[in-house]
Coordinates of C-alpha atoms in Angstrom, one line a residue:
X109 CA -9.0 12.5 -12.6
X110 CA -6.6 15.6 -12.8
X111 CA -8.1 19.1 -13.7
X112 CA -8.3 18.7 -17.9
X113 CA -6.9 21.2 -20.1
X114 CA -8.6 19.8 -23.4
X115 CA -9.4 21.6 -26.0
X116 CA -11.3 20.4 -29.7
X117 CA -8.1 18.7 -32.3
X118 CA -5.7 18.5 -29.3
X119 CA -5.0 15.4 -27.3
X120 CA -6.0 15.6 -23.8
X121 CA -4.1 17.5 -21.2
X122 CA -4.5 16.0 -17.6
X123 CA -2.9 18.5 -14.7
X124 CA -2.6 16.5 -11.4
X125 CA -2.0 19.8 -9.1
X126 CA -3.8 22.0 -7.4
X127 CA -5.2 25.8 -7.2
X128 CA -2.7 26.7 -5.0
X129 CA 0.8 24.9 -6.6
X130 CA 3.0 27.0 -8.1
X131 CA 2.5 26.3 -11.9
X132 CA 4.5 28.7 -14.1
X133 CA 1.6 29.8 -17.3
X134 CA 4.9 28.8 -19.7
X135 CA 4.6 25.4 -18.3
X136 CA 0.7 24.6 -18.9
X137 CA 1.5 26.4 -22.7
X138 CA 4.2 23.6 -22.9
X139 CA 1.7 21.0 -22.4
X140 CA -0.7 22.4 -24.7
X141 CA 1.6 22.6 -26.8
X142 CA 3.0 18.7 -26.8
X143 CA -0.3 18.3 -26.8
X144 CA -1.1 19.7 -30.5
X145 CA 2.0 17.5 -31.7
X146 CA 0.7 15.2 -34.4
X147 CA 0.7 11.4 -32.7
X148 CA 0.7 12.6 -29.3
X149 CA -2.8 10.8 -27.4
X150 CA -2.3 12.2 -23.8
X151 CA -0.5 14.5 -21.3
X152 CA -0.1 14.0 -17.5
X153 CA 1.4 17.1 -15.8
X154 CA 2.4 16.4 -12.3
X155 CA 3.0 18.9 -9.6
X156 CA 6.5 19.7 -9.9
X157 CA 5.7 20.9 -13.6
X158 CA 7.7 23.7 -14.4
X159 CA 9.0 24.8 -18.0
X160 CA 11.9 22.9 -19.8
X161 CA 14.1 23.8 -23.1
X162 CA 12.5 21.3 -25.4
X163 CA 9.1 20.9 -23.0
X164 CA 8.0 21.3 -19.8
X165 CA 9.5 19.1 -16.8
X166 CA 7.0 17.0 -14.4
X167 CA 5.4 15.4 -16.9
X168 CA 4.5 12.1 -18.7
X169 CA 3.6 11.7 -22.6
X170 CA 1.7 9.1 -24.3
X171 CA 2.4 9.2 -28.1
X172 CA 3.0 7.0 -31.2
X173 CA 5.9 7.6 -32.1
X174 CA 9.5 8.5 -29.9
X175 CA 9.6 11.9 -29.5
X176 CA 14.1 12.2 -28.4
X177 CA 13.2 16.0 -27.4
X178 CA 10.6 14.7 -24.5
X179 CA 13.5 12.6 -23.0
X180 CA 15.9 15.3 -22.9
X181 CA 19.4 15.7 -22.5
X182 CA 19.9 13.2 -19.6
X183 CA 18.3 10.1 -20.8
X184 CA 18.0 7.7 -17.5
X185 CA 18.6 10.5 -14.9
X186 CA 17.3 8.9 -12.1
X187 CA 17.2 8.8 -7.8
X188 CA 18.4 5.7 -5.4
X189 CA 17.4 5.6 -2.4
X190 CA 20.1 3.3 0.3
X191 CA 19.8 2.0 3.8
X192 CA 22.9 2.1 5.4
X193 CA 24.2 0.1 7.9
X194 CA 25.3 3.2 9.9
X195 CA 23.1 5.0 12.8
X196 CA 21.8 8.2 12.4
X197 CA 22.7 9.4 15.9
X198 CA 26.3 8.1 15.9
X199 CA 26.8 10.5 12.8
X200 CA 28.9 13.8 13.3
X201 CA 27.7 16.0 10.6
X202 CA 31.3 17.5 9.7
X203 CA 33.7 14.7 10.3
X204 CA 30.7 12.7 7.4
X205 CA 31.0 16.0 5.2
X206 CA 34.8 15.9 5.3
X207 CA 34.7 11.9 4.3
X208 CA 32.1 12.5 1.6
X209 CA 33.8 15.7 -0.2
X210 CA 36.0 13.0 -1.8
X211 CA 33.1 12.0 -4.0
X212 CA 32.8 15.0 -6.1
X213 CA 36.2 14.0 -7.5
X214 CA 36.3 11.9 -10.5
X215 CA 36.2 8.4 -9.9
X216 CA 39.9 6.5 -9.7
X217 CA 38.7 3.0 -10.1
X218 CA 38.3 0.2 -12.4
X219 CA 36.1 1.9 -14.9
X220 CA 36.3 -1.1 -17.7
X221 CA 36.0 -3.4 -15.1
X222 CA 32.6 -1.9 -13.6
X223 CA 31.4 -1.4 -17.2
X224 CA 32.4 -4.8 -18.1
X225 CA 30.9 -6.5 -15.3
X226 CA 27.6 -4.5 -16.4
X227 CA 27.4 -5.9 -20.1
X228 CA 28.2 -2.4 -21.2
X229 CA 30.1 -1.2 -23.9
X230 CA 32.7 1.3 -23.5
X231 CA 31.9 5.1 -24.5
X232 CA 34.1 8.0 -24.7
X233 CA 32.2 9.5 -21.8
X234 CA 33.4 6.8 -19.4
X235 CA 35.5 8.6 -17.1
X236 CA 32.6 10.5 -16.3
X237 CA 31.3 6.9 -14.3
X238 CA 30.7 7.0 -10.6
X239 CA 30.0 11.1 -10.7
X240 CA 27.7 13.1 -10.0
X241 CA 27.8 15.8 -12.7
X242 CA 25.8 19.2 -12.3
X243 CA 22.7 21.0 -12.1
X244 CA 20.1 19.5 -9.4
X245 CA 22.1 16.7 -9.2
X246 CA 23.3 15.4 -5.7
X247 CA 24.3 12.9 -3.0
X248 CA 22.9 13.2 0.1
X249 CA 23.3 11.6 3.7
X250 CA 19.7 11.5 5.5
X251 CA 18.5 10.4 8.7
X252 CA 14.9 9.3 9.1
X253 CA 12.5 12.3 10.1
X254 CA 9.4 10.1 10.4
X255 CA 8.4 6.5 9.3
X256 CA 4.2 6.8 8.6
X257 CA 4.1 2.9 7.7
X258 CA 6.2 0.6 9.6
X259 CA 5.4 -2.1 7.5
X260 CA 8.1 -1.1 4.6
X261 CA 10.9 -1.9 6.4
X262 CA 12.3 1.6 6.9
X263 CA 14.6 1.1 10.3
X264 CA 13.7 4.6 11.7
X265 CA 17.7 4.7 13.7
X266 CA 19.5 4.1 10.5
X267 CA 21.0 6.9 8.1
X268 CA 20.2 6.7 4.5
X269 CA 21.8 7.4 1.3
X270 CA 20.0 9.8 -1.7
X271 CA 21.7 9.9 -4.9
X272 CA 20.3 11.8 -7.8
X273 CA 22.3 11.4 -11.2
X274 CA 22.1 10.0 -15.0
X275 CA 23.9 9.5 -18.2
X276 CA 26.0 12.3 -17.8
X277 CA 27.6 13.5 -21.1
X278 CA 26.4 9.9 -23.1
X279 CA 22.5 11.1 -22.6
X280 CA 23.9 14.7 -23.6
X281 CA 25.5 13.1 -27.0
X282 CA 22.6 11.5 -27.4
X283 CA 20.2 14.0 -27.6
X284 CA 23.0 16.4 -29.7
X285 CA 22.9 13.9 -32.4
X286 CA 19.0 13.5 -32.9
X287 CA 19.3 17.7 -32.7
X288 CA 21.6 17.4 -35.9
X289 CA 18.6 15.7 -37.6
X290 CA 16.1 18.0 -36.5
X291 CA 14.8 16.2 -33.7
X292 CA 12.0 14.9 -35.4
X293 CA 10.0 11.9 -33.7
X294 CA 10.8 8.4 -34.7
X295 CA 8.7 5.5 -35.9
X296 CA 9.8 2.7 -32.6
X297 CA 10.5 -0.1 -36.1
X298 CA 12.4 2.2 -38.1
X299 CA 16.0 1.7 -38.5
X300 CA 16.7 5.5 -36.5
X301 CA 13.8 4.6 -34.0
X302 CA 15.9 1.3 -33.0
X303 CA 19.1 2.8 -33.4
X304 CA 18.0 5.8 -30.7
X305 CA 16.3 2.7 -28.7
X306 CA 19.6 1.2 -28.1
X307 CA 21.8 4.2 -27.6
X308 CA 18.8 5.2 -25.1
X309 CA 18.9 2.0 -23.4
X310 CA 22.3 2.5 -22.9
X311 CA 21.9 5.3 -21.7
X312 CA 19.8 3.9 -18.8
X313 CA 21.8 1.2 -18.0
X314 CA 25.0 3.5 -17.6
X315 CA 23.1 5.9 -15.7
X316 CA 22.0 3.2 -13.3
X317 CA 25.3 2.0 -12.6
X318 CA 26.6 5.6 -12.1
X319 CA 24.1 5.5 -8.6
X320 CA 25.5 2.5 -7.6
X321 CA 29.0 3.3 -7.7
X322 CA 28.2 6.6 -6.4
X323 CA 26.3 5.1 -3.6
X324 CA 29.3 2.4 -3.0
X325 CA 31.8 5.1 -3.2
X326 CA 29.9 7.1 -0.2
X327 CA 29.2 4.0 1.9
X328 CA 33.0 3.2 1.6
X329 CA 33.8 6.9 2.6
X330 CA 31.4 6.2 5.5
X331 CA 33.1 2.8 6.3
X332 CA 29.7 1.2 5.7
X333 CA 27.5 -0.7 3.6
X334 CA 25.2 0.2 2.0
X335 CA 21.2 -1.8 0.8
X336 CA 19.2 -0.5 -2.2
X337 CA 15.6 0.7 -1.1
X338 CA 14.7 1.7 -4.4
X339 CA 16.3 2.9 -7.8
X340 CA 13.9 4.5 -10.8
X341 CA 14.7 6.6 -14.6
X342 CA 12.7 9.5 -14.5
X343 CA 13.9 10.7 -18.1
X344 CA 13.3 8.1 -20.2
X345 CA 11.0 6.4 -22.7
X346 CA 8.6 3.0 -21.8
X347 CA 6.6 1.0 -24.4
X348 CA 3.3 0.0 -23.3
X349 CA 0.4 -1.1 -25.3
X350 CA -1.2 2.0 -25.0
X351 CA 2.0 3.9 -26.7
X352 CA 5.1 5.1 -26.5
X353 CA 5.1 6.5 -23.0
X354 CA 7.9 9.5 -22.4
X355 CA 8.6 10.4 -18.7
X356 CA 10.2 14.1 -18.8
X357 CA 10.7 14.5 -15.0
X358 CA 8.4 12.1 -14.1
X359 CA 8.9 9.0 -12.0
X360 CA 7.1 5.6 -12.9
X361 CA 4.4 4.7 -10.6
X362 CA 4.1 1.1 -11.8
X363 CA 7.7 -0.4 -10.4
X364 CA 7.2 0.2 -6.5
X365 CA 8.5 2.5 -4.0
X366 CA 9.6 6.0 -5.3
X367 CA 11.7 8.7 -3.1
X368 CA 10.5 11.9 -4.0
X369 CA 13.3 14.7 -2.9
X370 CA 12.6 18.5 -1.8
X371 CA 15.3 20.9 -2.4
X372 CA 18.8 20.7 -0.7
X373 CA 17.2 22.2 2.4
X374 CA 13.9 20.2 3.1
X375 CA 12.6 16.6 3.6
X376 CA 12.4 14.1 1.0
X377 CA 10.1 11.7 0.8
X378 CA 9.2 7.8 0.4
X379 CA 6.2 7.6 -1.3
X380 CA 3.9 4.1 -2.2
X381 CA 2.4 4.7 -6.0
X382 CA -1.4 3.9 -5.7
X383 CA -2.9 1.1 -8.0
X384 CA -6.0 2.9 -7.9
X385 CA -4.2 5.9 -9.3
X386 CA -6.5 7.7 -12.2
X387 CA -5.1 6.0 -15.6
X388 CA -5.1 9.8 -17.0
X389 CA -2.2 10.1 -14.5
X390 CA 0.1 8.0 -17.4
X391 CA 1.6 5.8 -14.4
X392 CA 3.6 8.4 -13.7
X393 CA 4.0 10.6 -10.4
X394 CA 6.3 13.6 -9.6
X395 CA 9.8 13.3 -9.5
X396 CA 10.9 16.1 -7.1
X397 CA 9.6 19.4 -5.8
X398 CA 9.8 21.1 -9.4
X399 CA 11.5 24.8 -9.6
X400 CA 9.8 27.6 -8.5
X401 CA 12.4 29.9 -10.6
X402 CA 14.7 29.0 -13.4
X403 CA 18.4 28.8 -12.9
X404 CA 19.4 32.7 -14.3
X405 CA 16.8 34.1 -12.0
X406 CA 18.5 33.1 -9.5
X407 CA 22.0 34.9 -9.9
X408 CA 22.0 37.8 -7.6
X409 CA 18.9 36.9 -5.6
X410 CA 21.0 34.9 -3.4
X411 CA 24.5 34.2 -2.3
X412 CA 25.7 37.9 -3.1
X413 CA 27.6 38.4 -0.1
X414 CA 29.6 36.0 1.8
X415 CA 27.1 35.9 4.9
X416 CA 24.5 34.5 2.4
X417 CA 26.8 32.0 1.0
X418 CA 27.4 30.9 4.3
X419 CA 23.8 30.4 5.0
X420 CA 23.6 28.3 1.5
X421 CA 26.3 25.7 3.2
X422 CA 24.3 25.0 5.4
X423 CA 20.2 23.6 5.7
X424 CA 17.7 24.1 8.3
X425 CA 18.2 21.0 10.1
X426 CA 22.1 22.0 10.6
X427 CA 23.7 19.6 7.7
X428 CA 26.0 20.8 5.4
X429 CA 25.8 21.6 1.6
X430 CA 29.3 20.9 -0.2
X431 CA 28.9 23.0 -3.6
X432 CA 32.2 25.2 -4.2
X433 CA 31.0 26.3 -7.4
X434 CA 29.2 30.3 -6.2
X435 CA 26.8 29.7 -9.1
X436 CA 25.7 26.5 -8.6
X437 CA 25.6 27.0 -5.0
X438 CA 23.0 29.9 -5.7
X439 CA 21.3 28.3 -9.3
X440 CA 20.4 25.3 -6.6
X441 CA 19.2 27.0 -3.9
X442 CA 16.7 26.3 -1.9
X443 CA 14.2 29.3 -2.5
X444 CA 14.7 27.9 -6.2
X445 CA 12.2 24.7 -5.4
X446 CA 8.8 24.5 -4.9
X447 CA 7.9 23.5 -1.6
X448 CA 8.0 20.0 -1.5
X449 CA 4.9 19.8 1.1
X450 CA 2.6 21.3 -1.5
X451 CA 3.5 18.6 -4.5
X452 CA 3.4 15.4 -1.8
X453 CA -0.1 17.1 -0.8
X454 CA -1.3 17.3 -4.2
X455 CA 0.0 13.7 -4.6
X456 CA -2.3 11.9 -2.0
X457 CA -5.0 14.4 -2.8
X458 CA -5.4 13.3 -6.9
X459 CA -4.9 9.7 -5.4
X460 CA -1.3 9.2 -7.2
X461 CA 0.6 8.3 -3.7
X462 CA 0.3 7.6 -0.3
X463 CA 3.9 8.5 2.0
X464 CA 5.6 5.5 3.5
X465 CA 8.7 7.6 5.4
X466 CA 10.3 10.9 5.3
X467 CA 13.8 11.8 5.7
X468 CA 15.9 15.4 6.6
X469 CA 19.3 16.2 5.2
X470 CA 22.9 16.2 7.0
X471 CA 25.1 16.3 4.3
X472 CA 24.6 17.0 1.0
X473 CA 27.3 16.7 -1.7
X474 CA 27.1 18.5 -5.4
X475 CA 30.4 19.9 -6.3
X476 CA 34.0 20.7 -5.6
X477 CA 36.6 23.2 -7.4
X478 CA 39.3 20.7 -8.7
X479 CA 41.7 23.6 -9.3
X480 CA 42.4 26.7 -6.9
X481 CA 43.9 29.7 -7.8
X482 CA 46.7 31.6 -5.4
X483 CA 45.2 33.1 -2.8
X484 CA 46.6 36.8 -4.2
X485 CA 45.0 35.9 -7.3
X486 CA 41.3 35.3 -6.1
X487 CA 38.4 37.6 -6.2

C-alpha cells in the first residue's frame, strides 16, 4: 500500500513514491484537495506527480461522477511504443534526423480517407491528424539499451519508434466547452454526461490514430516498417464497477505492457504492470518521469546563449533533438524532468511494475519553424 495521506471527511489519498522523489508540496495539496471533492472515493498519486492547472498530473481518481477538469485538456494523450524493422547499428544518427525533420510538418495525406477508414467523424481540427502538436510531446527514434526479460520479445539489435501525442485541438475544444458551463462534474446517465462520453471517446479514438499515422509517417521516412509493441491513453476516463476512474497522467496498469519515457535526454522504459499491484494504486502506474520545474521556470535557466542551445540539440548518448522553437527547446529541457531512475525505482519498490527493456535516444523530433524570416531580419 502507498504512504496515505487521509484525513477524517476526505476520501483517501494513496501516494505511491518515496521519501526521496521529488514531490512539489502544491502537488500533494492538489490531491487533498480532489480529494475533499464531493463524490470523489480515492486518490492514487504516482511518482511523476507534479502540479497541473485544473489538478495535479501523475495521478488516478476514483469518483462517482465525471469530473471533465481531471481529464484535462488533451483527452486520450497517449504513448506507442514500435518495433521497427530497421537495425540499431546500421542507423546514422544525422542522415535519420534529416529524414525525420519532415514529420513535424503537417500531414499532406488523405485525411478523410484515414478518418473514414477509422469510423470517425470529421472535426474541424482534422488537419491537425498525423502531428505531433506541442508541449512534452515527441517522436523519438530508440535503440535498445538493455532487454531485462527476454521473454517479451524485445529484439535487443532493432531500433524502436516512441511517439507521445493526443487529441490535439479536439481534446482542447472539448474541455473549453465543459469550462463554458463551469466545469462541474457530470452524472455518467445524464444527457451532458453521455454527450461529453461521446465527444471524449472521440477524442481517444482520434488521438490513437494520430500515433499511428505518426509512427507510419516515421517508418516511411526511415524506409521501414514499422510493429506496434504497445499503445495506452493516459488522459482519459474508464468505467469500472468501482467508479468512474479518471487517469490525469497516469497510465492503465490493467491492459499490458506500458513504455514509461524519461525526458528527451535519458532512457525510457518498458515496464510489465504487476497483478499483485496494491488495489489503492487505482490500476494505474506513472506515465513518464513527471516535471521537476514548471515550464516558466525554465525560461532563462537554460538555453540563454547559443552554446547552451547547442548542448539542448543534442542528448547524452549523442542523438539529436529537433525543436526549432528557443522556448520549447528550453520549456522541455531535460533538467525540467524528474529523473526517470527514481520514479521506475519507486515503481518496483510499491510493487506497481516490474521493467521488461529499456531504451536510449538517437533522434528525437518535437518541432520545426514553418516560416523563416530574412536572415537581416533575425535576432
Amino acid at each position: 500500500m502507498g504512504n496515505s495521506h487521509r484525513v477524517d471527511g476526505r476520501a483517501p489519498v494513496h501516494g505511491f513514491y518515496s521519501s526521496s522523489s521529488w514531490i512539489e508540496g502544491a502537488a500533494v495539496r492538489q490531491l487533498e484537495t480532489v480529494a475533499d471533492i464531493d463524490g470523489v472515493r480515492a486518490v492514487a498519486g504516482l511518482p511523476d506527480l507534479h502540479p497541473g492547472k485544473f489538478g495535479p498530473v501523475g495521478c488516478a481518481i476514483l469518483a462517482d461522477r465525471i469530473h471533465p477538469a481531471f481529464v484535462g485538456a488533451d483527452a486520450g494523450c497517449g504513448m506507442a511504443l514500435y518495433q521497427l524493422d530497421l537495425a540499431s547499428r546500421r542507423i546514422r544518427i544525422d542522415k535519420a534526423a534529416d529524414r525525420l525533420r519532415d514529420i513535424a510538418k503537417p500531414y499532406v495525406g488523405d485525411i478523410a480517407g484515414e478518418l473514414a477508414s477509422h469510423g470517425l467523424a470529421s472535426s474541424d481540427f482534422d488537419t491537425s491528424l498525423g502531428t505531433i502538436g506541442g508541449g512534452n510531446h515527441f517522436c523519438e527514434l530508440q535503440a535498445v539499451e538493455q532487454v531485462f526479460d527476454a521473454t517479451c520479445g524485445i529484439d535487443r539489435d532493432r531500433a524502436f519508434l516512441l511517439v507521445h501525442s493526443g487529441s490535439r485541438g479536439l481534446g482542447h475544444a472539448l474541455l473549453e466547452r465543459q469550462v463554458t458551463d463551469g466545469l462541474k462534474p457530470l452524472a455518467p446517465d445524464s444527457a451532458d454526461g453521455q454527450a461529453y462520453l461521446a465527444a471524449h471517446d472521440h477524442a481517444l479514438r482520434w488521438a490513437r490514430l494520430n500515433r499511428g499515422l505518426i509512427a507510419r509517417r516515421a517508418a516511411s521516412a526511415l524506409r521501414c516498417e514499422a510493429d506496434p509493441v504497445c499503445e495506452c491513453s493516459h488522459n482519459c476516463v474508464v468505467h469500472r464497477r468501482e467508479g468512474v476512474l479518471h487517469r490525469k497522467g497516469a497510465a492503465p496498469s490493467d491492459h499490458g505492457l506500458v513504455v514509461v519515457p524519461g525526458s528527451r535526454g535519458a532512457l525510457s522504459y518498458l515496464v510489465a504492470p504487476l497483478a499483485t499491484a496494491p488495489k489503492e494504486a487505482l490500476w494505474s502506474i506513472a506515465h513518464g518521469a513527471g516535471r521537476k520545474f514548471d515550464r516558466s521556470s525554465m525560461i532563462g535557466r537554460v538555453g540563454a546563449t547559443k552554446s547552451d542551445r547547442e548542448r539542448l540539440a543534442r542528448n547524452p548518448f549523442g542523438g539529436r533533438v529537433i525543436c526549432e522553437d528557443r522556448a520549447l527547446l528550453a520549456e522541455e529541457a531535460p533538467e525540467a524532468y524528474k529523473p526517470i531512475a527514481g520514479v521506475i525505482a519507486d515503481l518496483e519498490a510499491f510493487g506497481l511494475a516490474r521493467v521488461v527493456a529499456s531504451f536510449r535516444p538517437l533522434v528525437t523530433v518535437k518541432k520545426i519553424a514553418t516560416e523563416r524570416r530574412p536572415k537581416e531580419d533575425r535576432r
